[in-house]
Amino acid sequence: MLTRELEAVGLDNPVIFRVFCDAGKLYELVGDLDGGEPIVAINDVVPLWVTFKLFLDCLPHPLLSYHGYTELEAIQTKGTKPSAAEKLKTVHRLCEHLPSFAVNCMLFVLDFLRKVLVSGTINGTTAASLAAIFAPTFFRPRLFTENTFKVIPYAADFLQTMIEHCDTLVADILRGGELRAGSAGGSDQSETDDDEEEGEESESEEDDEEEEEGECM
């Protein structure tokens, strides 16, 4: 709903990430959303953006799960600087352990950020600035510590790469999901075939026993 309204107002607005917004409009918008009320047409894009960011930050889990942050923390501890391909591979691996609805939600938000970036020359955004703003949405710890401030740059760096390679990442993750589903389906079919074979063998044994009984009589 919020993304639809944001696209309707326009993603090419140069003030979409302005720090200050009308508190009255913000509280009214948040109240309507909490109450399940439809969003009344708003010409001011800033409250929409603030509410969108607030909604994402209040999700019970980050979009790449808490394990995603743990992965980044391990990378930060080692002091390594993974390549773009290694970052995308890490994200892909994280998605393999997420339920499908969580993966779809993450990909939806990522693709929306890509749409914002398309109008970057007008709205003033870059992949780096979007990543700095939305990194906690994708990667955040259960508890914030002093070390969190050291991991945040890695989170922003990962998200920047994800935004810049959004099309490739989305295609790879969706294709991986289809392969896993196909593999699971094949396994189920195999089990079904085995059951059928066992049933046929059982019927054959019963027929043999009946024939033997007939001969004895």
PDB file of N, CA and C in Angstrom, residues 70-80 147 151 154:
ATOM      1  N   THR A  70      24.695 -11.838  11.659  1.00  0.00           N
ATOM      2  CA  THR A  70      25.757 -12.685  12.215  1.00  0.00           C
ATOM      3  C   THR A  70      26.825 -12.972  11.165  1.00  0.00           C
ATOM      4  N   GLU A  71      26.388 -13.201   9.929  1.00  0.00           N
ATOM      5  CA  GLU A  71      27.323 -13.430   8.827  1.00  0.00           C
ATOM      6  C   GLU A  71      28.220 -12.207   8.626  1.00  0.00           C
ATOM      7  N   LEU A  72      27.623 -11.025   8.630  1.00  0.00           N
ATOM      8  CA  LEU A  72      28.401  -9.803   8.440  1.00  0.00           C
ATOM      9  C   LEU A  72      29.358  -9.565   9.592  1.00  0.00           C
ATOM     10  N   GLU A  73      28.907  -9.889  10.786  1.00  0.00           N
ATOM     11  CA  GLU A  73      29.758  -9.714  11.962  1.00  0.00           C
ATOM     12  C   GLU A  73      30.995 -10.603  11.863  1.00  0.00           C
ATOM     13  N   ALA A  74      30.817 -11.822  11.355  1.00  0.00           N
ATOM     14  CA  ALA A  74      31.949 -12.732  11.181  1.00  0.00           C
ATOM     15  C   ALA A  74      32.922 -12.187  10.138  1.00  0.00           C
ATOM     16  N   ILE A  75      32.385 -11.608   9.067  1.00  0.00           N
ATOM     17  CA  ILE A  75      33.226 -11.027   8.019  1.00  0.00           C
ATOM     18  C   ILE A  75      34.006  -9.833   8.567  1.00  0.00           C
ATOM     19  N   GLN A  76      33.308  -9.010   9.364  1.00  0.00           N
ATOM     20  CA  GLN A  76      33.955  -7.837   9.954  1.00  0.00           C
ATOM     21  C   GLN A  76      35.066  -8.240  10.914  1.00  0.00           C
ATOM     22  N   THR A  77      34.836  -9.299  11.676  1.00  0.00           N
ATOM     23  CA  THR A  77      35.831  -9.780  12.634  1.00  0.00           C
ATOM     24  C   THR A  77      37.086 -10.255  11.913  1.00  0.00           C
ATOM     25  N   LYS A  78      36.892 -10.912  10.770  1.00  0.00           N
ATOM     26  CA  LYS A  78      38.045 -11.389   9.997  1.00  0.00           C
ATOM     27  C   LYS A  78      38.763 -10.242   9.289  1.00  0.00           C
ATOM     28  N   GLY A  79      38.049  -9.127   9.091  1.00  0.00           N
ATOM     29  CA  GLY A  79      38.651  -7.982   8.412  1.00  0.00           C
ATOM     30  C   GLY A  79      38.765  -8.153   6.912  1.00  0.00           C
ATOM     31  N   THR A  80      37.996  -9.082   6.349  1.00  0.00           N
ATOM     32  CA  THR A  80      38.047  -9.328   4.910  1.00  0.00           C
ATOM     33  C   THR A  80      37.127  -8.368   4.160  1.00  0.00           C
ATOM     34  N   ASN A 147      30.092  -3.019  19.077  1.00  0.00           N
ATOM     35  CA  ASN A 147      30.599  -3.602  17.831  1.00  0.00           C
ATOM     36  C   ASN A 147      29.647  -3.398  16.657  1.00  0.00           C
ATOM     37  N   VAL A 151      29.989  -2.994  12.326  1.00  0.00           N
ATOM     38  CA  VAL A 151      29.370  -3.884  11.345  1.00  0.00           C
ATOM     39  C   VAL A 151      28.470  -3.114  10.375  1.00  0.00           C
ATOM     40  N   TYR A 154      29.583  -2.554   6.845  1.00  0.00           N
ATOM     41  CA  TYR A 154      29.536  -3.777   6.038  1.00  0.00           C
ATOM     42  C   TYR A 154      28.114  -4.024   5.548  1.00  0.00           C
TER      43      TYR A 154
END
